[in-house]
Amino acid sequence: MPELPEVETVVRTLEHQISGRMITDVTVRYEKTVVGDPETFRKQLIRQHFRTFARRGKYLLFYLNDVILCVHLRMEGKFWLQKPEEPLNRHMHVLIDLDDGMQLRYHDTRKFGRMEILPLDTDLRTFHELGPEPFSEEFSRAYVHAYRIRHDMPLKSLLLDQRFVAGIGNIYADEILAACNLRPGRSCQRITAKDEENLIRETRRILKAAIAAGGTTIRSYTSSLGITGLFQTECTVHMMKTCARCGSDIHMKRIGGRSSYYCPHCQK
DNA sequence: ACACTGACCTGCGAGC
DNA sequence: TGCTCGCAGGTCAGTG
């Protein structure tokens, strides 16, 4: 389940592997992976070079000569760099041939991921209504305060709201709230200024550690040879049975349609 | 205008 | 053992 740290890892890995390569052909095997007409998509990519690589929230951005190739991996999307003669499997939905003879293969078991072509001058600040990056200065205490008092939702939903802050998914949301000793179901309107500071600090600390570790994941870690980073499982509450800090039984509750894990003893 | 719900998908594990 | 059923998750369209 790629969240910000996993996407960051994928971007850096691909930057290392395919920077400067030219796209010679594109095959779309599952049409819904591509936003818009697949043949138009193909034509817009052919003869383009991979120039620079970036991430915005959970979106991967490949800057080509004339367009941006924007990819969202959703839950299970991954890229494989293989030789064209290697066997395909039924989950490889988009094949991108490169001028060095390799093929970049988009693999997605659940077919949830999406790719789209964007103009080079797309405003990434307002792109998909994404909120600030967690490491940006814009994600300040004043910003958090202003946002949370304008909205009424559980803290868990706030962290998952991509308009609030970009890049946090279910796993890291649980971990951030555990680190702040806050229950996921607590109203975002009922926290203190100190909690706001803690949320910002712990969000950055946990995401930074996860990036350094090459990304964390729970179920999708199945040692794929895909470009997904070094997966580790360093969770303190998410999917855990007992609290890593006090040993209490971890509770699970559905909040905003998402399973949310927390320690009823440590988190208030 | 806001927050909430269901659809999109497939694999897997629980339960009978 | 073999089947069915429901859950997992991020985003967005649709609903209240």
JSON list of C-alpha atoms in Angstrom, two decimals, chain A residues 32-265:
[
{"chain": "A", "resi": 32, "resn": "LYS", "atom": "CA", "xyz": [-9.00, 1.59, -17.53]},
{"chain": "A", "resi": 33, "resn": "THR", "atom": "CA", "xyz": [-5.49, 2.00, -16.11]},
{"chain": "A", "resi": 34, "resn": "VAL", "atom": "CA", "xyz": [-5.13, 4.93, -18.49]},
{"chain": "A", "resi": 35, "resn": "VAL", "atom": "CA", "xyz": [-7.20, 8.09, -18.14]},
{"chain": "A", "resi": 36, "resn": "GLY", "atom": "CA", "xyz": [-8.61, 8.95, -21.57]},
{"chain": "A", "resi": 37, "resn": "ASP", "atom": "CA", "xyz": [-8.05, 7.21, -24.89]},
{"chain": "A", "resi": 38, "resn": "PRO", "atom": "CA", "xyz": [-5.23, 4.60, -24.80]},
{"chain": "A", "resi": 39, "resn": "GLU", "atom": "CA", "xyz": [-4.11, 5.33, -28.36]},
{"chain": "A", "resi": 40, "resn": "THR", "atom": "CA", "xyz": [-3.81, 9.05, -27.60]},
{"chain": "A", "resi": 41, "resn": "PHE", "atom": "CA", "xyz": [-1.90, 8.13, -24.44]},
{"chain": "A", "resi": 42, "resn": "ARG", "atom": "CA", "xyz": [0.48, 5.98, -26.50]},
{"chain": "A", "resi": 43, "resn": "LYS", "atom": "CA", "xyz": [1.06, 8.65, -29.14]},
{"chain": "A", "resi": 44, "resn": "GLN", "atom": "CA", "xyz": [1.77, 11.31, -26.53]},
{"chain": "A", "resi": 45, "resn": "LEU", "atom": "CA", "xyz": [4.47, 9.14, -24.95]},
{"chain": "A", "resi": 46, "resn": "ILE", "atom": "CA", "xyz": [6.33, 7.80, -27.97]},
{"chain": "A", "resi": 47, "resn": "ARG", "atom": "CA", "xyz": [9.71, 9.51, -28.59]},
{"chain": "A", "resi": 48, "resn": "GLN", "atom": "CA", "xyz": [9.57, 11.28, -25.22]},
{"chain": "A", "resi": 49, "resn": "HIS", "atom": "CA", "xyz": [12.55, 11.10, -22.87]},
{"chain": "A", "resi": 50, "resn": "PHE", "atom": "CA", "xyz": [12.42, 10.66, -19.09]},
{"chain": "A", "resi": 51, "resn": "ARG", "atom": "CA", "xyz": [13.94, 13.94, -17.96]},
{"chain": "A", "resi": 52, "resn": "THR", "atom": "CA", "xyz": [13.13, 14.55, -14.30]},
{"chain": "A", "resi": 53, "resn": "PHE", "atom": "CA", "xyz": [11.35, 12.64, -11.57]},
{"chain": "A", "resi": 54, "resn": "ALA", "atom": "CA", "xyz": [9.15, 13.97, -8.79]},
{"chain": "A", "resi": 55, "resn": "ARG", "atom": "CA", "xyz": [6.48, 13.13, -6.27]},
{"chain": "A", "resi": 56, "resn": "ARG", "atom": "CA", "xyz": [3.44, 15.13, -5.13]},
{"chain": "A", "resi": 57, "resn": "GLY", "atom": "CA", "xyz": [1.48, 13.48, -2.33]},
{"chain": "A", "resi": 58, "resn": "LYS", "atom": "CA", "xyz": [1.10, 9.87, -3.46]},
{"chain": "A", "resi": 59, "resn": "TYR", "atom": "CA", "xyz": [1.41, 10.76, -7.16]},
{"chain": "A", "resi": 60, "resn": "LEU", "atom": "CA", "xyz": [4.49, 9.90, -9.18]},
{"chain": "A", "resi": 61, "resn": "LEU", "atom": "CA", "xyz": [5.43, 12.50, -11.76]},
{"chain": "A", "resi": 62, "resn": "PHE", "atom": "CA", "xyz": [7.63, 11.72, -14.74]},
{"chain": "A", "resi": 63, "resn": "TYR", "atom": "CA", "xyz": [8.64, 14.87, -16.58]},
{"chain": "A", "resi": 64, "resn": "LEU", "atom": "CA", "xyz": [9.11, 14.11, -20.26]},
{"chain": "A", "resi": 65, "resn": "ASN", "atom": "CA", "xyz": [10.00, 16.48, -23.10]},
{"chain": "A", "resi": 66, "resn": "ASP", "atom": "CA", "xyz": [6.50, 17.79, -23.78]},
{"chain": "A", "resi": 67, "resn": "VAL", "atom": "CA", "xyz": [4.23, 16.28, -21.11]},
{"chain": "A", "resi": 68, "resn": "ILE", "atom": "CA", "xyz": [4.11, 14.90, -17.57]},
{"chain": "A", "resi": 69, "resn": "LEU", "atom": "CA", "xyz": [3.27, 11.24, -17.07]},
{"chain": "A", "resi": 70, "resn": "CYS", "atom": "CA", "xyz": [1.39, 11.13, -13.77]},
{"chain": "A", "resi": 71, "resn": "VAL", "atom": "CA", "xyz": [0.87, 7.80, -12.01]},
{"chain": "A", "resi": 72, "resn": "HIS", "atom": "CA", "xyz": [-1.05, 6.88, -8.88]},
{"chain": "A", "resi": 73, "resn": "LEU", "atom": "CA", "xyz": [-0.20, 3.39, -7.61]},
{"chain": "A", "resi": 74, "resn": "ARG", "atom": "CA", "xyz": [-3.24, 3.23, -5.30]},
{"chain": "A", "resi": 75, "resn": "MET", "atom": "CA", "xyz": [-2.91, 0.02, -3.31]},
{"chain": "A", "resi": 76, "resn": "GLU", "atom": "CA", "xyz": [-0.84, -2.43, -5.27]},
{"chain": "A", "resi": 77, "resn": "GLY", "atom": "CA", "xyz": [0.65, -0.72, -8.29]},
{"chain": "A", "resi": 78, "resn": "LYS", "atom": "CA", "xyz": [4.34, -1.32, -8.91]},
{"chain": "A", "resi": 79, "resn": "PHE", "atom": "CA", "xyz": [6.86, -0.94, -11.68]},
{"chain": "A", "resi": 80, "resn": "TRP", "atom": "CA", "xyz": [9.07, -3.71, -12.97]},
{"chain": "A", "resi": 81, "resn": "LEU", "atom": "CA", "xyz": [12.01, -3.12, -15.27]},
{"chain": "A", "resi": 82, "resn": "GLN", "atom": "CA", "xyz": [12.42, -6.25, -17.38]},
{"chain": "A", "resi": 83, "resn": "LYS", "atom": "CA", "xyz": [13.53, -7.52, -20.73]},
{"chain": "A", "resi": 84, "resn": "PRO", "atom": "CA", "xyz": [10.67, -7.75, -23.24]},
{"chain": "A", "resi": 85, "resn": "GLU", "atom": "CA", "xyz": [11.26, -11.48, -23.69]},
{"chain": "A", "resi": 86, "resn": "GLU", "atom": "CA", "xyz": [10.58, -12.20, -20.04]},
{"chain": "A", "resi": 87, "resn": "PRO", "atom": "CA", "xyz": [7.12, -13.71, -19.59]},
{"chain": "A", "resi": 88, "resn": "LEU", "atom": "CA", "xyz": [4.23, -11.37, -18.88]},
{"chain": "A", "resi": 89, "resn": "ASN", "atom": "CA", "xyz": [1.68, -12.09, -16.21]},
{"chain": "A", "resi": 90, "resn": "ARG", "atom": "CA", "xyz": [-1.96, -11.13, -16.16]},
{"chain": "A", "resi": 91, "resn": "HIS", "atom": "CA", "xyz": [-1.41, -8.21, -13.81]},
{"chain": "A", "resi": 92, "resn": "MET", "atom": "CA", "xyz": [0.93, -6.27, -16.08]},
{"chain": "A", "resi": 93, "resn": "HIS", "atom": "CA", "xyz": [-1.36, -3.64, -17.54]},
{"chain": "A", "resi": 94, "resn": "VAL", "atom": "CA", "xyz": [0.90, -1.10, -19.23]},
{"chain": "A", "resi": 95, "resn": "LEU", "atom": "CA", "xyz": [4.19, -1.84, -21.00]},
{"chain": "A", "resi": 96, "resn": "ILE", "atom": "CA", "xyz": [6.61, 0.95, -21.85]},
{"chain": "A", "resi": 97, "resn": "ASP", "atom": "CA", "xyz": [9.44, 0.04, -24.22]},
{"chain": "A", "resi": 98, "resn": "LEU", "atom": "CA", "xyz": [12.68, 1.94, -23.70]},
{"chain": "A", "resi": 99, "resn": "ASP", "atom": "CA", "xyz": [15.48, 2.74, -26.12]},
{"chain": "A", "resi": 100, "resn": "ASP", "atom": "CA", "xyz": [17.99, 0.62, -24.18]},
{"chain": "A", "resi": 101, "resn": "GLY", "atom": "CA", "xyz": [15.98, -2.51, -24.94]},
{"chain": "A", "resi": 102, "resn": "MET", "atom": "CA", "xyz": [14.37, -2.75, -21.50]},
{"chain": "A", "resi": 103, "resn": "GLN", "atom": "CA", "xyz": [10.66, -2.61, -20.79]},
{"chain": "A", "resi": 104, "resn": "LEU", "atom": "CA", "xyz": [9.08, -0.73, -17.91]},
{"chain": "A", "resi": 105, "resn": "ARG", "atom": "CA", "xyz": [6.07, -2.80, -16.84]},
{"chain": "A", "resi": 106, "resn": "TYR", "atom": "CA", "xyz": [3.23, -1.49, -14.70]},
{"chain": "A", "resi": 107, "resn": "HIS", "atom": "CA", "xyz": [1.93, -4.28, -12.48]},
{"chain": "A", "resi": 108, "resn": "ASP", "atom": "CA", "xyz": [-1.29, -3.88, -10.49]},
{"chain": "A", "resi": 109, "resn": "THR", "atom": "CA", "xyz": [-3.15, -6.85, -9.03]},
{"chain": "A", "resi": 110, "resn": "ARG", "atom": "CA", "xyz": [-6.27, -4.92, -8.14]},
{"chain": "A", "resi": 111, "resn": "LYS", "atom": "CA", "xyz": [-6.31, -2.66, -11.19]},
{"chain": "A", "resi": 112, "resn": "PHE", "atom": "CA", "xyz": [-6.91, 0.39, -9.00]},
{"chain": "A", "resi": 113, "resn": "GLY", "atom": "CA", "xyz": [-3.92, 2.44, -10.12]},
{"chain": "A", "resi": 114, "resn": "ARG", "atom": "CA", "xyz": [-4.25, 5.17, -12.75]},
{"chain": "A", "resi": 115, "resn": "MET", "atom": "CA", "xyz": [-1.98, 6.93, -15.25]},
{"chain": "A", "resi": 116, "resn": "GLU", "atom": "CA", "xyz": [-2.63, 10.18, -17.00]},
{"chain": "A", "resi": 117, "resn": "ILE", "atom": "CA", "xyz": [-0.87, 12.66, -19.22]},
{"chain": "A", "resi": 118, "resn": "LEU", "atom": "CA", "xyz": [-0.69, 16.22, -17.92]},
{"chain": "A", "resi": 119, "resn": "PRO", "atom": "CA", "xyz": [0.60, 19.41, -19.54]},
{"chain": "A", "resi": 120, "resn": "LEU", "atom": "CA", "xyz": [4.12, 20.41, -18.48]},
{"chain": "A", "resi": 121, "resn": "ASP", "atom": "CA", "xyz": [2.82, 23.60, -16.89]},
{"chain": "A", "resi": 122, "resn": "THR", "atom": "CA", "xyz": [0.34, 21.84, -14.57]},
{"chain": "A", "resi": 123, "resn": "ASP", "atom": "CA", "xyz": [0.11, 23.72, -11.28]},
{"chain": "A", "resi": 124, "resn": "LEU", "atom": "CA", "xyz": [1.22, 21.14, -8.74]},
{"chain": "A", "resi": 125, "resn": "ARG", "atom": "CA", "xyz": [0.13, 23.31, -5.87]},
{"chain": "A", "resi": 126, "resn": "THR", "atom": "CA", "xyz": [-3.56, 22.90, -6.69]},
{"chain": "A", "resi": 127, "resn": "PHE", "atom": "CA", "xyz": [-3.23, 19.60, -8.53]},
{"chain": "A", "resi": 128, "resn": "HIS", "atom": "CA", "xyz": [-6.06, 17.20, -7.52]},
{"chain": "A", "resi": 129, "resn": "GLU", "atom": "CA", "xyz": [-6.86, 19.66, -4.70]},
{"chain": "A", "resi": 130, "resn": "LEU", "atom": "CA", "xyz": [-3.89, 18.35, -2.76]},
{"chain": "A", "resi": 131, "resn": "GLY", "atom": "CA", "xyz": [-2.96, 20.03, 0.48]},
{"chain": "A", "resi": 132, "resn": "PRO", "atom": "CA", "xyz": [0.60, 20.95, 1.47]},
{"chain": "A", "resi": 133, "resn": "GLU", "atom": "CA", "xyz": [3.45, 18.47, 1.53]},
{"chain": "A", "resi": 134, "resn": "PRO", "atom": "CA", "xyz": [4.15, 17.40, 5.13]},
{"chain": "A", "resi": 135, "resn": "PHE", "atom": "CA", "xyz": [7.75, 18.64, 4.94]},
{"chain": "A", "resi": 136, "resn": "SER", "atom": "CA", "xyz": [6.84, 22.06, 3.57]},
{"chain": "A", "resi": 137, "resn": "GLU", "atom": "CA", "xyz": [6.78, 25.24, 5.62]},
{"chain": "A", "resi": 138, "resn": "GLU", "atom": "CA", "xyz": [3.16, 25.66, 4.60]},
{"chain": "A", "resi": 139, "resn": "PHE", "atom": "CA", "xyz": [2.27, 22.70, 6.85]},
{"chain": "A", "resi": 140, "resn": "SER", "atom": "CA", "xyz": [2.56, 24.92, 9.91]},
{"chain": "A", "resi": 141, "resn": "ARG", "atom": "CA", "xyz": [0.79, 25.08, 13.25]},
{"chain": "A", "resi": 142, "resn": "ALA", "atom": "CA", "xyz": [-1.23, 28.06, 12.05]},
{"chain": "A", "resi": 143, "resn": "TYR", "atom": "CA", "xyz": [-2.31, 26.11, 8.97]},
{"chain": "A", "resi": 144, "resn": "VAL", "atom": "CA", "xyz": [-3.26, 23.00, 10.96]},
{"chain": "A", "resi": 145, "resn": "HIS", "atom": "CA", "xyz": [-5.20, 25.12, 13.41]},
{"chain": "A", "resi": 146, "resn": "ALA", "atom": "CA", "xyz": [-7.10, 27.01, 10.72]},
{"chain": "A", "resi": 147, "resn": "TYR", "atom": "CA", "xyz": [-7.98, 23.83, 8.83]},
{"chain": "A", "resi": 148, "resn": "ARG", "atom": "CA", "xyz": [-9.11, 21.77, 11.78]},
{"chain": "A", "resi": 149, "resn": "ILE", "atom": "CA", "xyz": [-11.43, 24.40, 13.21]},
{"chain": "A", "resi": 150, "resn": "ARG", "atom": "CA", "xyz": [-13.11, 24.85, 9.82]},
{"chain": "A", "resi": 151, "resn": "HIS", "atom": "CA", "xyz": [-13.84, 21.13, 9.57]},
{"chain": "A", "resi": 152, "resn": "ASP", "atom": "CA", "xyz": [-15.48, 18.64, 11.89]},
{"chain": "A", "resi": 153, "resn": "MET", "atom": "CA", "xyz": [-14.17, 15.11, 11.52]},
{"chain": "A", "resi": 154, "resn": "PRO", "atom": "CA", "xyz": [-12.32, 12.45, 13.47]},
{"chain": "A", "resi": 155, "resn": "LEU", "atom": "CA", "xyz": [-8.53, 12.96, 13.66]},
{"chain": "A", "resi": 156, "resn": "LYS", "atom": "CA", "xyz": [-8.09, 9.82, 11.58]},
{"chain": "A", "resi": 157, "resn": "SER", "atom": "CA", "xyz": [-10.17, 11.29, 8.76]},
{"chain": "A", "resi": 158, "resn": "LEU", "atom": "CA", "xyz": [-8.27, 14.56, 9.01]},
{"chain": "A", "resi": 159, "resn": "LEU", "atom": "CA", "xyz": [-4.92, 12.86, 8.43]},
{"chain": "A", "resi": 160, "resn": "LEU", "atom": "CA", "xyz": [-6.34, 10.87, 5.52]},
{"chain": "A", "resi": 161, "resn": "ASP", "atom": "CA", "xyz": [-7.86, 14.00, 3.96]},
{"chain": "A", "resi": 162, "resn": "GLN", "atom": "CA", "xyz": [-5.46, 14.74, 1.09]},
{"chain": "A", "resi": 163, "resn": "ARG", "atom": "CA", "xyz": [-6.68, 18.35, 1.02]},
{"chain": "A", "resi": 164, "resn": "PHE", "atom": "CA", "xyz": [-5.41, 18.77, 4.59]},
{"chain": "A", "resi": 165, "resn": "VAL", "atom": "CA", "xyz": [-1.98, 17.25, 4.01]},
{"chain": "A", "resi": 166, "resn": "ALA", "atom": "CA", "xyz": [-0.79, 15.21, 1.03]},
{"chain": "A", "resi": 167, "resn": "GLY", "atom": "CA", "xyz": [0.60, 11.70, 1.20]},
{"chain": "A", "resi": 168, "resn": "ILE", "atom": "CA", "xyz": [-0.64, 10.08, 4.40]},
{"chain": "A", "resi": 169, "resn": "GLY", "atom": "CA", "xyz": [-2.52, 6.77, 4.12]},
{"chain": "A", "resi": 170, "resn": "ASN", "atom": "CA", "xyz": [-4.15, 4.40, 6.56]},
{"chain": "A", "resi": 171, "resn": "ILE", "atom": "CA", "xyz": [-0.99, 2.86, 8.02]},
{"chain": "A", "resi": 172, "resn": "TYR", "atom": "CA", "xyz": [0.93, 6.05, 8.74]},
{"chain": "A", "resi": 173, "resn": "ALA", "atom": "CA", "xyz": [-2.21, 7.80, 9.99]},
{"chain": "A", "resi": 174, "resn": "ASP", "atom": "CA", "xyz": [-2.55, 5.15, 12.72]},
{"chain": "A", "resi": 175, "resn": "GLU", "atom": "CA", "xyz": [1.14, 5.37, 13.56]},
{"chain": "A", "resi": 176, "resn": "ILE", "atom": "CA", "xyz": [1.16, 9.16, 13.74]},
{"chain": "A", "resi": 177, "resn": "LEU", "atom": "CA", "xyz": [-1.85, 9.22, 16.07]},
{"chain": "A", "resi": 178, "resn": "ALA", "atom": "CA", "xyz": [-0.28, 6.55, 18.27]},
{"chain": "A", "resi": 179, "resn": "ALA", "atom": "CA", "xyz": [2.92, 8.59, 18.50]},
{"chain": "A", "resi": 180, "resn": "CYS", "atom": "CA", "xyz": [0.84, 11.60, 19.57]},
{"chain": "A", "resi": 181, "resn": "ASN", "atom": "CA", "xyz": [-1.20, 9.58, 22.12]},
{"chain": "A", "resi": 182, "resn": "LEU", "atom": "CA", "xyz": [-4.38, 10.64, 20.36]},
{"chain": "A", "resi": 183, "resn": "ARG", "atom": "CA", "xyz": [-7.32, 8.35, 19.60]},
{"chain": "A", "resi": 184, "resn": "PRO", "atom": "CA", "xyz": [-8.23, 8.16, 15.92]},
{"chain": "A", "resi": 185, "resn": "GLY", "atom": "CA", "xyz": [-11.91, 8.75, 16.67]},
{"chain": "A", "resi": 186, "resn": "ARG", "atom": "CA", "xyz": [-11.37, 11.99, 18.57]},
{"chain": "A", "resi": 187, "resn": "SER", "atom": "CA", "xyz": [-12.84, 15.07, 16.95]},
{"chain": "A", "resi": 188, "resn": "CYS", "atom": "CA", "xyz": [-10.23, 17.25, 15.29]},
{"chain": "A", "resi": 189, "resn": "GLN", "atom": "CA", "xyz": [-11.91, 20.20, 16.97]},
{"chain": "A", "resi": 190, "resn": "ARG", "atom": "CA", "xyz": [-11.11, 18.84, 20.43]},
{"chain": "A", "resi": 191, "resn": "ILE", "atom": "CA", "xyz": [-7.33, 18.94, 20.55]},
{"chain": "A", "resi": 192, "resn": "THR", "atom": "CA", "xyz": [-4.87, 21.42, 22.04]},
{"chain": "A", "resi": 193, "resn": "ALA", "atom": "CA", "xyz": [-2.19, 23.68, 20.58]},
{"chain": "A", "resi": 194, "resn": "LYS", "atom": "CA", "xyz": [0.36, 21.22, 21.97]},
{"chain": "A", "resi": 195, "resn": "ASP", "atom": "CA", "xyz": [-1.39, 18.39, 20.07]},
{"chain": "A", "resi": 196, "resn": "GLU", "atom": "CA", "xyz": [-1.14, 20.41, 16.87]},
{"chain": "A", "resi": 197, "resn": "GLU", "atom": "CA", "xyz": [2.61, 20.75, 17.35]},
{"chain": "A", "resi": 198, "resn": "ASN", "atom": "CA", "xyz": [2.93, 17.06, 18.13]},
{"chain": "A", "resi": 199, "resn": "LEU", "atom": "CA", "xyz": [0.94, 16.08, 15.02]},
{"chain": "A", "resi": 200, "resn": "ILE", "atom": "CA", "xyz": [3.20, 18.10, 12.75]},
{"chain": "A", "resi": 201, "resn": "ARG", "atom": "CA", "xyz": [6.40, 16.89, 14.41]},
{"chain": "A", "resi": 202, "resn": "GLU", "atom": "CA", "xyz": [5.38, 13.20, 14.53]},
{"chain": "A", "resi": 203, "resn": "THR", "atom": "CA", "xyz": [4.06, 13.25, 10.96]},
{"chain": "A", "resi": 204, "resn": "ARG", "atom": "CA", "xyz": [7.44, 14.48, 9.74]},
{"chain": "A", "resi": 205, "resn": "ARG", "atom": "CA", "xyz": [9.45, 12.22, 12.03]},
{"chain": "A", "resi": 206, "resn": "ILE", "atom": "CA", "xyz": [7.57, 9.04, 11.05]},
{"chain": "A", "resi": 207, "resn": "LEU", "atom": "CA", "xyz": [7.48, 9.77, 7.31]},
{"chain": "A", "resi": 208, "resn": "LYS", "atom": "CA", "xyz": [11.16, 10.70, 7.34]},
{"chain": "A", "resi": 209, "resn": "ALA", "atom": "CA", "xyz": [12.11, 7.48, 9.14]},
{"chain": "A", "resi": 210, "resn": "ALA", "atom": "CA", "xyz": [10.01, 5.46, 6.70]},
{"chain": "A", "resi": 211, "resn": "ILE", "atom": "CA", "xyz": [11.68, 7.11, 3.70]},
{"chain": "A", "resi": 212, "resn": "ALA", "atom": "CA", "xyz": [15.07, 6.37, 5.24]},
{"chain": "A", "resi": 213, "resn": "ALA", "atom": "CA", "xyz": [14.01, 2.74, 5.65]},
{"chain": "A", "resi": 214, "resn": "GLY", "atom": "CA", "xyz": [12.78, 2.61, 2.05]},
{"chain": "A", "resi": 215, "resn": "GLY", "atom": "CA", "xyz": [9.09, 2.40, 2.85]},
{"chain": "A", "resi": 216, "resn": "THR", "atom": "CA", "xyz": [6.90, 0.35, 5.12]},
{"chain": "A", "resi": 217, "resn": "THR", "atom": "CA", "xyz": [4.04, -1.88, 4.19]},
{"chain": "A", "resi": 218, "resn": "ILE", "atom": "CA", "xyz": [1.82, -4.49, 5.74]},
{"chain": "A", "resi": 219, "resn": "ARG", "atom": "CA", "xyz": [0.31, -6.87, 3.23]},
{"chain": "A", "resi": 220, "resn": "SER", "atom": "CA", "xyz": [1.89, -5.98, -0.09]},
{"chain": "A", "resi": 221, "resn": "TYR", "atom": "CA", "xyz": [5.42, -6.68, 1.08]},
{"chain": "A", "resi": 222, "resn": "THR", "atom": "CA", "xyz": [5.44, -10.08, -0.65]},
{"chain": "A", "resi": 223, "resn": "SER", "atom": "CA", "xyz": [9.08, -9.83, -1.72]},
{"chain": "A", "resi": 224, "resn": "SER", "atom": "CA", "xyz": [8.27, -8.81, -5.28]},
{"chain": "A", "resi": 225, "resn": "LEU", "atom": "CA", "xyz": [11.21, -8.06, -7.49]},
{"chain": "A", "resi": 226, "resn": "GLY", "atom": "CA", "xyz": [9.35, -4.92, -8.44]},
{"chain": "A", "resi": 227, "resn": "ILE", "atom": "CA", "xyz": [10.60, -1.47, -7.71]},
{"chain": "A", "resi": 228, "resn": "THR", "atom": "CA", "xyz": [8.99, -0.99, -4.36]},
{"chain": "A", "resi": 229, "resn": "GLY", "atom": "CA", "xyz": [11.78, -0.30, -1.92]},
{"chain": "A", "resi": 230, "resn": "LEU", "atom": "CA", "xyz": [12.95, -2.27, 1.08]},
{"chain": "A", "resi": 231, "resn": "PHE", "atom": "CA", "xyz": [9.77, -3.09, 2.85]},
{"chain": "A", "resi": 232, "resn": "GLN", "atom": "CA", "xyz": [9.81, -3.26, 6.58]},
{"chain": "A", "resi": 233, "resn": "THR", "atom": "CA", "xyz": [7.21, -3.60, 9.24]},
{"chain": "A", "resi": 234, "resn": "GLU", "atom": "CA", "xyz": [7.95, -1.23, 12.07]},
{"chain": "A", "resi": 235, "resn": "CYS", "atom": "CA", "xyz": [4.42, -0.45, 13.17]},
{"chain": "A", "resi": 236, "resn": "THR", "atom": "CA", "xyz": [3.57, 0.16, 16.79]},
{"chain": "A", "resi": 237, "resn": "VAL", "atom": "CA", "xyz": [-0.23, -0.10, 16.47]},
{"chain": "A", "resi": 238, "resn": "HIS", "atom": "CA", "xyz": [-1.39, -0.71, 12.89]},
{"chain": "A", "resi": 239, "resn": "MET", "atom": "CA", "xyz": [-2.41, -4.37, 12.51]},
{"chain": "A", "resi": 240, "resn": "MET", "atom": "CA", "xyz": [-0.79, -5.15, 15.88]},
{"chain": "A", "resi": 241, "resn": "LYS", "atom": "CA", "xyz": [-2.32, -7.30, 18.60]},
{"chain": "A", "resi": 242, "resn": "THR", "atom": "CA", "xyz": [-0.72, -5.63, 21.60]},
{"chain": "A", "resi": 243, "resn": "CYS", "atom": "CA", "xyz": [0.67, -2.15, 22.21]},
{"chain": "A", "resi": 244, "resn": "ALA", "atom": "CA", "xyz": [4.45, -1.99, 21.71]},
{"chain": "A", "resi": 245, "resn": "ARG", "atom": "CA", "xyz": [4.70, 0.48, 24.58]},
{"chain": "A", "resi": 246, "resn": "CYS", "atom": "CA", "xyz": [2.37, -0.77, 27.36]},
{"chain": "A", "resi": 247, "resn": "GLY", "atom": "CA", "xyz": [1.35, -4.27, 26.26]},
{"chain": "A", "resi": 248, "resn": "SER", "atom": "CA", "xyz": [-2.40, -3.51, 26.29]},
{"chain": "A", "resi": 249, "resn": "ASP", "atom": "CA", "xyz": [-4.63, -5.14, 23.68]},
{"chain": "A", "resi": 250, "resn": "ILE", "atom": "CA", "xyz": [-4.88, -2.99, 20.57]},
{"chain": "A", "resi": 251, "resn": "HIS", "atom": "CA", "xyz": [-8.43, -2.05, 19.62]},
{"chain": "A", "resi": 252, "resn": "MET", "atom": "CA", "xyz": [-9.75, -1.85, 16.07]},
{"chain": "A", "resi": 253, "resn": "LYS", "atom": "CA", "xyz": [-12.56, 0.44, 15.06]},
{"chain": "A", "resi": 254, "resn": "ARG", "atom": "CA", "xyz": [-13.86, 1.55, 11.68]},
{"chain": "A", "resi": 255, "resn": "ILE", "atom": "CA", "xyz": [-13.54, 5.30, 11.32]},
{"chain": "A", "resi": 256, "resn": "GLY", "atom": "CA", "xyz": [-14.58, 7.00, 8.09]},
{"chain": "A", "resi": 257, "resn": "GLY", "atom": "CA", "xyz": [-14.84, 3.55, 6.51]},
{"chain": "A", "resi": 258, "resn": "ARG", "atom": "CA", "xyz": [-11.21, 2.68, 7.38]},
{"chain": "A", "resi": 259, "resn": "SER", "atom": "CA", "xyz": [-9.95, 0.18, 9.90]},
{"chain": "A", "resi": 260, "resn": "SER", "atom": "CA", "xyz": [-8.19, 2.11, 12.64]},
{"chain": "A", "resi": 261, "resn": "TYR", "atom": "CA", "xyz": [-5.91, 0.57, 15.24]},
{"chain": "A", "resi": 262, "resn": "TYR", "atom": "CA", "xyz": [-5.14, 2.22, 18.55]},
{"chain": "A", "resi": 263, "resn": "CYS", "atom": "CA", "xyz": [-4.10, 1.52, 22.11]},
{"chain": "A", "resi": 264, "resn": "PRO", "atom": "CA", "xyz": [-6.97, 2.42, 24.48]},
{"chain": "A", "resi": 265, "resn": "HIS", "atom": "CA", "xyz": [-4.47, 2.84, 27.32]}
]
